[in-house]
CSV table of C-alpha atoms in Angstrom, one decimal:
chain,number,residue,atom,x,y,z
L,214,MET,CA,-111.5,-6.8,-8.8
L,215,THR,CA,-112.8,-9.4,-11.2
L,216,LEU,CA,-114.2,-12.9,-10.5
L,217,ALA,CA,-110.9,-14.4,-11.6
L,218,ASP,CA,-109.1,-12.4,-8.9
L,219,LEU,CA,-111.4,-13.7,-6.3
L,220,THR,CA,-111.1,-17.4,-7.3
L,221,PRO,CA,-108.0,-18.1,-5.1
L,222,TYR,CA,-109.8,-16.8,-2.1
L,223,LEU,CA,-112.9,-18.8,-2.8
L,224,VAL,CA,-110.7,-21.9,-3.1
L,225,LEU,CA,-109.1,-21.0,0.2
L,226,VAL,CA,-112.4,-20.8,2.0
L,227,ILE,CA,-113.8,-24.0,0.4
L,228,VAL,CA,-110.8,-26.4,0.7
L,229,GLY,CA,-108.8,-24.7,3.4
L,230,PHE,CA,-111.0,-22.9,5.9
L,231,LEU,CA,-114.2,-25.1,6.0
L,232,PRO,CA,-112.6,-28.6,6.2
L,233,ASN,CA,-110.3,-27.4,9.0
L,234,GLU,CA,-112.8,-25.3,10.9
L,235,VAL,CA,-115.4,-28.0,11.1
L,236,TRP,CA,-113.4,-29.7,13.9
L,237,ARG,CA,-113.3,-26.5,16.0
L,238,PHE,CA,-117.0,-26.0,15.5
L,239,LEU,CA,-117.8,-29.6,16.5
L,240,GLY,CA,-115.6,-29.1,19.6
L,241,LEU,CA,-117.4,-25.9,20.4
L,242,VAL,CA,-120.8,-27.5,20.1
L,243,LEU,CA,-119.9,-30.7,21.9
L,244,ALA,CA,-118.0,-29.0,24.7
L,245,ARG,CA,-121.3,-27.3,25.7
L,246,GLY,CA,-122.4,-28.5,29.1
L,247,LEU,CA,-119.2,-30.3,29.8
L,248,ASP,CA,-117.1,-29.2,32.7
L,249,GLU,CA,-113.3,-29.4,32.8
L,250,ASP,CA,-113.3,-32.5,35.1
L,251,SER,CA,-115.8,-34.5,33.2
L,252,GLN,CA,-114.6,-37.9,32.0
L,253,ILE,CA,-115.0,-37.1,28.3
L,254,VAL,CA,-112.8,-34.0,28.7
L,255,VAL,CA,-110.1,-35.9,30.5
L,256,TRP,CA,-110.2,-38.5,27.7
L,257,ALA,CA,-110.2,-35.8,25.0
L,258,ARG,CA,-107.1,-34.2,26.6
L,259,ALA,CA,-105.3,-37.6,26.5
L,260,VAL,CA,-106.3,-38.1,22.9
L,261,ALA,CA,-105.1,-34.6,21.9
L,262,THR,CA,-101.8,-35.1,23.8
L,263,ALA,CA,-101.2,-38.4,22.1
L,264,ILE,CA,-101.9,-36.9,18.6
L,265,LEU,CA,-99.5,-34.0,19.4
L,266,ALA,CA,-96.8,-36.4,20.4
L,267,GLY,CA,-97.4,-38.3,17.2
L,268,VAL,CA,-97.1,-35.2,15.1
L,269,ILE,CA,-93.8,-34.3,16.9
L,270,ALA,CA,-92.4,-37.8,16.4
L,271,LYS,CA,-93.3,-37.9,12.7
L,272,LEU,CA,-91.7,-34.4,12.2
L,273,ILE,CA,-88.4,-35.6,13.7
L,274,LEU,CA,-88.3,-39.2,12.2
L,275,PHE,CA,-89.9,-38.6,8.8
L,276,SER,CA,-88.7,-35.1,8.0
L,277,SER,CA,-89.3,-33.3,4.7
L,278,GLY,CA,-87.7,-30.4,3.0
L,279,ALA,CA,-84.4,-29.1,4.1
L,280,LEU,CA,-84.5,-31.0,7.4
L,281,ALA,CA,-84.5,-34.3,5.4
L,282,ASN,CA,-80.8,-33.5,4.5
L,283,ILE,CA,-79.8,-33.9,8.1
L,284,PRO,CA,-79.2,-37.5,9.0
L,285,LEU,CA,-81.8,-39.3,11.1
L,286,SER,CA,-79.3,-40.0,13.9
L,287,VAL,CA,-78.4,-36.2,14.1
L,288,ARG,CA,-82.1,-35.3,14.3
L,289,VAL,CA,-82.9,-37.9,17.0
L,290,GLY,CA,-79.7,-37.0,18.9
L,291,ALA,CA,-80.5,-33.3,18.8
L,292,ALA,CA,-84.0,-34.0,20.2
L,293,VAL,CA,-82.7,-36.2,22.9
L,294,CYS,CA,-80.0,-33.7,23.9
L,295,GLY,CA,-82.5,-30.8,23.9
L,296,PHE,CA,-84.8,-32.9,26.1
L,297,ILE,CA,-82.1,-33.7,28.6
L,298,ALA,CA,-81.1,-30.0,28.8
L,299,PHE,CA,-84.7,-29.2,29.5
L,300,LEU,CA,-84.7,-31.7,32.4
L,301,VAL,CA,-81.3,-30.6,33.7
L,302,VAL,CA,-81.8,-26.8,33.5
L,303,LYS,CA,-84.7,-26.3,35.8
L,304,ARG,CA,-87.3,-27.4,33.2
L,305,SER,CA,-86.5,-24.5,31.0
L,306,VAL,CA,-88.0,-24.7,27.5
L,307,PHE,CA,-85.6,-22.1,26.2
L,308,ALA,CA,-82.5,-24.1,27.4
L,309,GLY,CA,-83.9,-27.3,25.8
L,310,VAL,CA,-84.6,-25.6,22.4
L,311,ILE,CA,-81.3,-23.9,22.3
L,312,VAL,CA,-79.3,-27.0,23.1
L,313,GLY,CA,-81.4,-29.1,20.6
L,314,GLU,CA,-80.9,-26.5,17.9
L,315,ALA,CA,-77.1,-26.2,18.6
L,316,VAL,CA,-76.7,-30.0,18.4
L,317,LEU,CA,-78.6,-30.1,15.1
L,318,LEU,CA,-76.6,-27.3,13.6
L,319,LEU,CA,-73.3,-28.8,14.6
L,320,GLY,CA,-74.3,-32.3,13.6
L,321,GLY,CA,-75.7,-31.0,10.3
L,322,TYR,CA,-72.5,-29.0,9.6
L,323,PHE,CA,-70.4,-32.1,9.9
L,324,PHE,CA,-72.7,-34.8,8.7
L,325,ALA,CA,-75.2,-33.3,6.3
L,326,GLN,CA,-75.7,-35.3,3.1
J,21,MET,CA,-92.1,-15.3,31.8
J,22,SER,CA,-95.8,-15.0,31.3
J,23,THR,CA,-97.9,-12.0,32.3
J,24,LEU,CA,-101.0,-12.9,34.3
J,25,PRO,CA,-103.7,-10.3,34.5
J,26,ALA,CA,-104.3,-8.5,37.8
J,27,PRO,CA,-107.0,-10.3,39.8
J,28,ASP,CA,-109.3,-7.3,39.3
J,29,ALA,CA,-108.3,-6.5,35.7
J,30,SER,CA,-111.0,-5.6,33.1
J,31,ALA,CA,-111.6,-7.5,29.9
J,32,ALA,CA,-109.2,-5.1,28.1
J,33,GLY,CA,-106.6,-5.6,30.8
J,34,ALA,CA,-106.9,-9.4,30.5
J,35,PHE,CA,-106.7,-9.2,26.7
J,36,LEU,CA,-103.5,-7.1,27.0
J,37,ALA,CA,-102.0,-9.5,29.6
J,38,GLY,CA,-102.7,-12.3,27.1
J,39,ALA,CA,-101.0,-10.5,24.2
J,40,LYS,CA,-98.0,-9.8,26.5
J,41,SER,CA,-97.8,-13.5,27.5
J,42,ALA,CA,-97.8,-14.4,23.8
J,43,TRP,CA,-94.9,-12.2,23.0
J,44,THR,CA,-92.8,-13.6,25.9
J,45,SER,CA,-93.8,-17.2,25.2
J,46,VAL,CA,-91.3,-19.6,23.6
J,47,PHE,CA,-94.0,-20.3,21.0
J,48,VAL,CA,-93.5,-16.9,19.5
J,49,TYR,CA,-90.1,-18.1,18.2
J,50,VAL,CA,-91.6,-21.3,17.0
J,51,LEU,CA,-94.4,-19.6,15.1
J,52,PHE,CA,-91.9,-17.2,13.7
J,53,GLY,CA,-89.7,-20.0,12.4
J,54,THR,CA,-92.7,-22.0,11.2
J,55,TYR,CA,-94.3,-19.1,9.3
J,56,ILE,CA,-91.1,-17.9,7.8
J,57,GLY,CA,-91.0,-21.3,6.2
J,58,ILE,CA,-94.7,-21.2,5.2
J,59,GLY,CA,-94.1,-17.7,3.7
J,60,ALA,CA,-91.3,-19.0,1.6
J,61,LEU,CA,-93.4,-21.9,0.5
J,62,ALA,CA,-96.3,-19.7,-0.5
J,63,HIS,CA,-93.8,-17.5,-2.5
J,64,ASP,CA,-92.3,-20.6,-4.2
J,65,PHE,CA,-95.8,-21.8,-5.3
J,66,GLY,CA,-96.8,-18.4,-6.6
J,67,PHE,CA,-99.5,-17.3,-4.1
J,68,SER,CA,-99.8,-13.6,-3.2
J,69,VAL,CA,-98.7,-12.4,0.2
J,70,TRP,CA,-102.3,-11.3,0.9
J,71,TRP,CA,-103.7,-14.8,0.1
J,72,LEU,CA,-101.1,-16.1,2.6
J,73,THR,CA,-102.1,-13.6,5.2
J,74,ILE,CA,-105.8,-14.4,4.9
J,75,SER,CA,-105.1,-18.1,5.0
J,76,THR,CA,-103.2,-17.6,8.3
J,77,VAL,CA,-106.2,-15.7,9.7
J,78,VAL,CA,-108.9,-18.1,8.6
J,79,VAL,CA,-107.1,-21.5,8.7
J,80,TRP,CA,-104.8,-20.7,11.6
J,81,ALA,CA,-103.1,-24.2,11.6
J,82,ALA,CA,-99.6,-24.5,10.3
J,83,PRO,CA,-99.9,-28.2,9.1
J,84,ALA,CA,-103.1,-27.5,7.3
J,85,GLN,CA,-101.6,-24.4,5.6
J,86,VAL,CA,-98.5,-26.4,4.5
J,87,ILE,CA,-100.8,-29.1,3.0
J,88,LEU,CA,-103.1,-26.5,1.4
J,89,ILE,CA,-100.3,-24.5,-0.2
J,90,SER,CA,-98.2,-27.4,-1.4
J,91,LEU,CA,-101.2,-29.4,-2.8
J,92,LEU,CA,-102.8,-26.4,-4.5
J,93,GLY,CA,-99.4,-25.5,-5.8
J,94,THR,CA,-98.8,-28.9,-7.4
J,95,GLY,CA,-102.3,-29.1,-8.8
J,96,SER,CA,-104.0,-31.8,-6.8
J,97,SER,CA,-107.8,-32.1,-7.1
J,98,LEU,CA,-109.8,-29.9,-4.8
J,99,VAL,CA,-111.6,-32.8,-3.2
J,100,GLU,CA,-108.3,-34.5,-2.4
J,101,ILE,CA,-107.0,-31.2,-0.8
J,102,ALA,CA,-110.1,-30.7,1.3
J,103,ILE,CA,-109.8,-34.3,2.6
J,104,ALA,CA,-106.1,-33.9,3.4
J,105,VAL,CA,-106.7,-30.6,5.2
J,106,SER,CA,-109.6,-32.0,7.1
J,107,LEU,CA,-107.6,-35.0,8.3
J,108,SER,CA,-104.8,-32.8,9.5
J,109,GLY,CA,-107.4,-30.8,11.5
J,110,ILE,CA,-108.9,-33.7,13.4
J,111,ARG,CA,-106.6,-32.9,16.4
J,112,LEU,CA,-108.4,-29.6,16.8
J,113,PHE,CA,-111.5,-31.4,17.9
J,114,PRO,CA,-110.3,-33.0,21.2
J,115,MET,CA,-108.2,-29.8,21.8
J,116,ALA,CA,-111.4,-27.6,21.7
J,117,VAL,CA,-113.3,-30.1,23.8
J,118,ALA,CA,-110.6,-30.0,26.4
J,119,LEU,CA,-110.0,-26.3,26.3
J,120,LEU,CA,-113.3,-24.5,26.1
J,121,PRO,CA,-114.8,-25.8,29.4
J,122,LEU,CA,-111.9,-24.2,31.2
J,123,MET,CA,-113.2,-20.7,30.3
J,124,ARG,CA,-117.0,-21.2,30.5
J,125,THR,CA,-119.2,-20.2,33.4
J,126,PRO,CA,-122.9,-21.1,33.4
J,127,GLN,CA,-123.5,-17.5,32.4
J,128,THR,CA,-121.1,-17.5,29.4
J,129,PRO,CA,-123.1,-17.1,26.2
J,130,GLN,CA,-122.0,-19.7,23.6
J,131,TRP,CA,-120.9,-17.0,21.1
J,132,HIS,CA,-118.3,-15.7,23.5
J,133,LEU,CA,-116.5,-19.0,22.9
J,134,ALA,CA,-116.6,-18.7,19.1
J,135,LEU,CA,-113.3,-16.8,18.9
J,136,PRO,CA,-111.4,-19.0,21.3
J,137,ALA,CA,-112.7,-22.0,19.4
J,138,HIS,CA,-111.5,-20.5,16.1
J,139,PHE,CA,-108.1,-19.6,17.7
J,140,THR,CA,-107.6,-23.2,18.9
J,141,ALA,CA,-104.2,-24.4,17.7
J,142,ILE,CA,-101.2,-26.1,19.3
J,143,SER,CA,-99.4,-23.1,20.6
J,144,MET,CA,-102.4,-21.4,22.0
J,145,TRP,CA,-103.7,-24.7,23.5
J,146,VAL,CA,-100.5,-25.5,25.3
J,147,GLU,CA,-100.2,-22.0,26.8
J,148,SER,CA,-103.8,-21.7,27.7
J,149,LEU,CA,-103.9,-25.0,29.5
J,150,ARG,CA,-100.9,-23.9,31.5
J,151,LEU,CA,-101.9,-20.3,32.2
J,152,LEU,CA,-105.8,-20.2,32.4
J,153,PRO,CA,-106.1,-22.2,35.7
J,154,GLN,CA,-104.0,-19.4,37.4
J,155,MET,CA,-106.6,-16.7,36.8
J,156,PRO,CA,-110.3,-16.0,37.7
J,157,ILE,CA,-112.6,-17.7,35.2
J,158,GLY,CA,-114.2,-14.4,34.2
J,159,GLN,CA,-110.9,-13.2,32.7
J,160,ARG,CA,-110.1,-16.3,30.7
J,161,VAL,CA,-111.9,-15.7,27.4
J,162,ALA,CA,-110.4,-12.2,27.1
J,163,PHE,CA,-106.9,-13.5,28.1
J,164,CYS,CA,-107.1,-16.3,25.6
J,165,ASN,CA,-108.2,-13.9,22.8
J,166,GLY,CA,-105.3,-11.6,23.6
J,167,LEU,CA,-102.9,-14.5,23.7
J,168,SER,CA,-104.1,-15.7,20.3
J,169,PHE,CA,-104.0,-12.2,18.9
J,170,GLY,CA,-100.3,-12.0,19.9
J,171,PHE,CA,-99.5,-15.4,18.4
J,172,MET,CA,-101.4,-14.7,15.2
J,173,SER,CA,-99.8,-11.2,14.6
J,174,SER,CA,-96.4,-12.7,15.0
J,175,ALA,CA,-97.3,-15.5,12.5
J,176,ILE,CA,-98.6,-12.9,10.0
J,177,THR,CA,-95.4,-10.8,10.3
J,178,ALA,CA,-93.2,-13.9,9.9
J,179,GLY,CA,-95.2,-14.9,6.9
J,180,PHE,CA,-94.5,-11.6,5.2
J,181,LEU,CA,-90.8,-11.9,6.2
J,182,GLY,CA,-90.5,-15.4,4.8
J,183,PHE,CA,-92.4,-14.5,1.6
J,184,TYR,CA,-89.8,-11.8,0.8
J,185,LEU,CA,-86.8,-13.7,2.1
J,186,ALA,CA,-87.8,-16.7,-0.1
J,187,ALA,CA,-84.8,-16.0,-2.3
J,188,GLY,CA,-83.1,-18.8,-0.3
J,189,LEU,CA,-81.7,-19.5,3.1
J,190,PRO,CA,-78.7,-21.8,3.2
J,191,MET,CA,-79.8,-25.4,3.6
J,192,LEU,CA,-78.5,-25.8,7.1
J,193,LEU,CA,-80.3,-22.7,8.4
J,194,ALA,CA,-83.5,-23.8,6.7
J,195,ALA,CA,-83.2,-27.2,8.4
J,196,ALA,CA,-82.6,-25.5,11.8
J,197,LEU,CA,-85.7,-23.4,11.2
J,198,LEU,CA,-87.8,-26.5,10.4
J,199,PHE,CA,-86.4,-28.3,13.4
J,200,LEU,CA,-87.7,-25.5,15.7
J,201,THR,CA,-91.3,-26.8,15.5
J,202,PRO,CA,-90.8,-30.4,16.7
J,203,MET,CA,-88.1,-29.5,19.2
J,204,SER,CA,-90.1,-26.8,21.0
J,205,PHE,CA,-93.3,-28.7,20.9
J,206,LEU,CA,-91.6,-31.8,22.3
J,207,ILE,CA,-90.4,-29.9,25.3
J,208,SER,CA,-93.4,-27.7,26.0
J,209,VAL,CA,-95.9,-30.5,25.7
J,210,ALA,CA,-93.6,-32.5,28.1
J,211,ARG,CA,-93.5,-29.6,30.5
J,212,ASN,CA,-97.3,-29.3,30.4
J,213,SER,CA,-97.8,-33.0,31.0
J,214,ARG,CA,-97.9,-33.1,34.8
J,215,ALA,CA,-100.6,-35.7,35.5
J,216,MET,CA,-99.7,-39.4,34.9
J,217,ILE,CA,-102.4,-39.7,32.2
J,218,GLU,CA,-100.9,-36.9,30.1
J,219,ARG,CA,-97.3,-38.2,30.5
J,220,LEU,CA,-98.5,-41.7,29.5
J,221,ALA,CA,-100.5,-40.3,26.5
J,222,PHE,CA,-97.5,-38.3,25.4
J,223,GLY,CA,-95.1,-41.2,25.6
J,224,LEU,CA,-97.5,-43.5,23.8
J,225,GLY,CA,-98.1,-41.0,21.1
J,226,LEU,CA,-94.3,-40.7,20.5
J,227,VAL,CA,-94.0,-44.4,20.0
J,228,VAL,CA,-97.3,-45.4,18.3
J,229,ALA,CA,-97.3,-42.8,15.5
J,230,PRO,CA,-94.0,-43.8,13.9
J,231,VAL,CA,-95.0,-47.5,14.2
J,232,LEU,CA,-98.3,-46.9,12.5
J,233,ALA,CA,-96.7,-44.7,9.9
J,234,LEU,CA,-94.0,-47.3,9.1
J,235,ALA,CA,-96.8,-49.9,8.9
J,236,GLN,CA,-98.5,-47.5,6.4
J,237,VAL,CA,-101.7,-47.6,8.4
J,238,GLY,CA,-104.1,-45.0,6.9
J,239,LEU,CA,-105.2,-42.0,9.2
J,240,ASP,CA,-102.2,-42.9,11.4
J,241,LEU,CA,-102.4,-39.7,13.5
J,242,MET,CA,-106.1,-40.3,14.3
J,243,TRP,CA,-105.4,-43.9,15.3
J,244,THR,CA,-102.4,-42.7,17.4
J,245,GLY,CA,-104.7,-40.4,19.3
J,246,ILE,CA,-107.5,-42.9,19.8
J,247,LEU,CA,-105.1,-45.8,20.8
J,248,GLY,CA,-102.6,-43.8,22.8
J,249,GLY,CA,-105.2,-41.5,24.5
J,250,THR,CA,-107.6,-44.3,25.3
J,251,LEU,CA,-104.9,-46.6,26.7
J,252,ALA,CA,-103.6,-43.8,28.9
J,253,TYR,CA,-107.2,-43.0,30.0
J,254,ALA,CA,-107.8,-46.7,30.8
J,255,VAL,CA,-104.7,-46.9,33.0
J,256,HIS,CA,-105.7,-43.7,34.7
J,257,ARG,CA,-109.2,-45.1,35.4
J,258,LEU,CA,-107.7,-48.4,36.7
J,259,ARG,CA,-105.4,-46.5,39.1
J,260,GLU,CA,-108.3,-44.4,40.4
J,261,ALA,CA,-110.3,-47.6,40.9
J,262,LEU,CA,-107.5,-49.3,42.8
J,263,ARG,CA,-106.8,-46.3,45.0
């Protein structure tokens, strides 16, 4: 193996691993001495939940790649139908995902651009 | 259908129970779909399948990997890529802060938490927050490592599959695969949000992020977390005070 073969892996560590891992490391260091009911942990959980919700909303509303070919109304409709199925069918994640996917496939089949 | 370790299970038993829980979790399908997509992406941009596999092990965050692969593939500057990856990883910080105290006793050495910290990612975080409180605290680190091992091995397998399938799925199927991630996260995060503060944070995040993105506010996800999370926390404190 030559140095040139190793370059992609070096790049992976420097611009992929380290800038991402620093947040986990900070979390590890700062979570020391906190217990799960402390106020900062309650707040951190709320912040993480809001960020997750934000990621989800952006993936649905501002889709990229192949999903961008499915009209916005179909994507939102599928998410809403999936969520309703989850609530109706005993809070089952599987039921929700299957209904959401089915609506997306059907809507995409008839309305894809 | 998650498998909890027996109350007297050893560390190995808890690890195995964790791995089993991973393979019966809805997230295994999500990861599979997501990493088939990432495998195809890596193939399209000319990375080797081993590079992809190592990136899954060391980065272990699908959004960061998508950014890394597509920006490296299109020749962005390394500084720019590092910044974009780091911004996408900010969410890992509050996740680790919320998760790690769940599995630490006063006797737990800090290095025992190094692996769970590295494994912190959306799928593992959501399942750990749901399952860990149901088992003795001494089993939680091993269970969490087993759970993450199960998730990571399915992601690696799917990466291989996607890499070699890259020849091209029909558009509609590719779209359905991409939709798997937001759909399942939407529902499983909602299922996990039992307390009022979490439901409020979840609802606020769904609304605030698109508004900030449309207004083209920089670092929109970070602000979504800080605004939505802090507002939910404030309402929670207010309700506690009024009780």
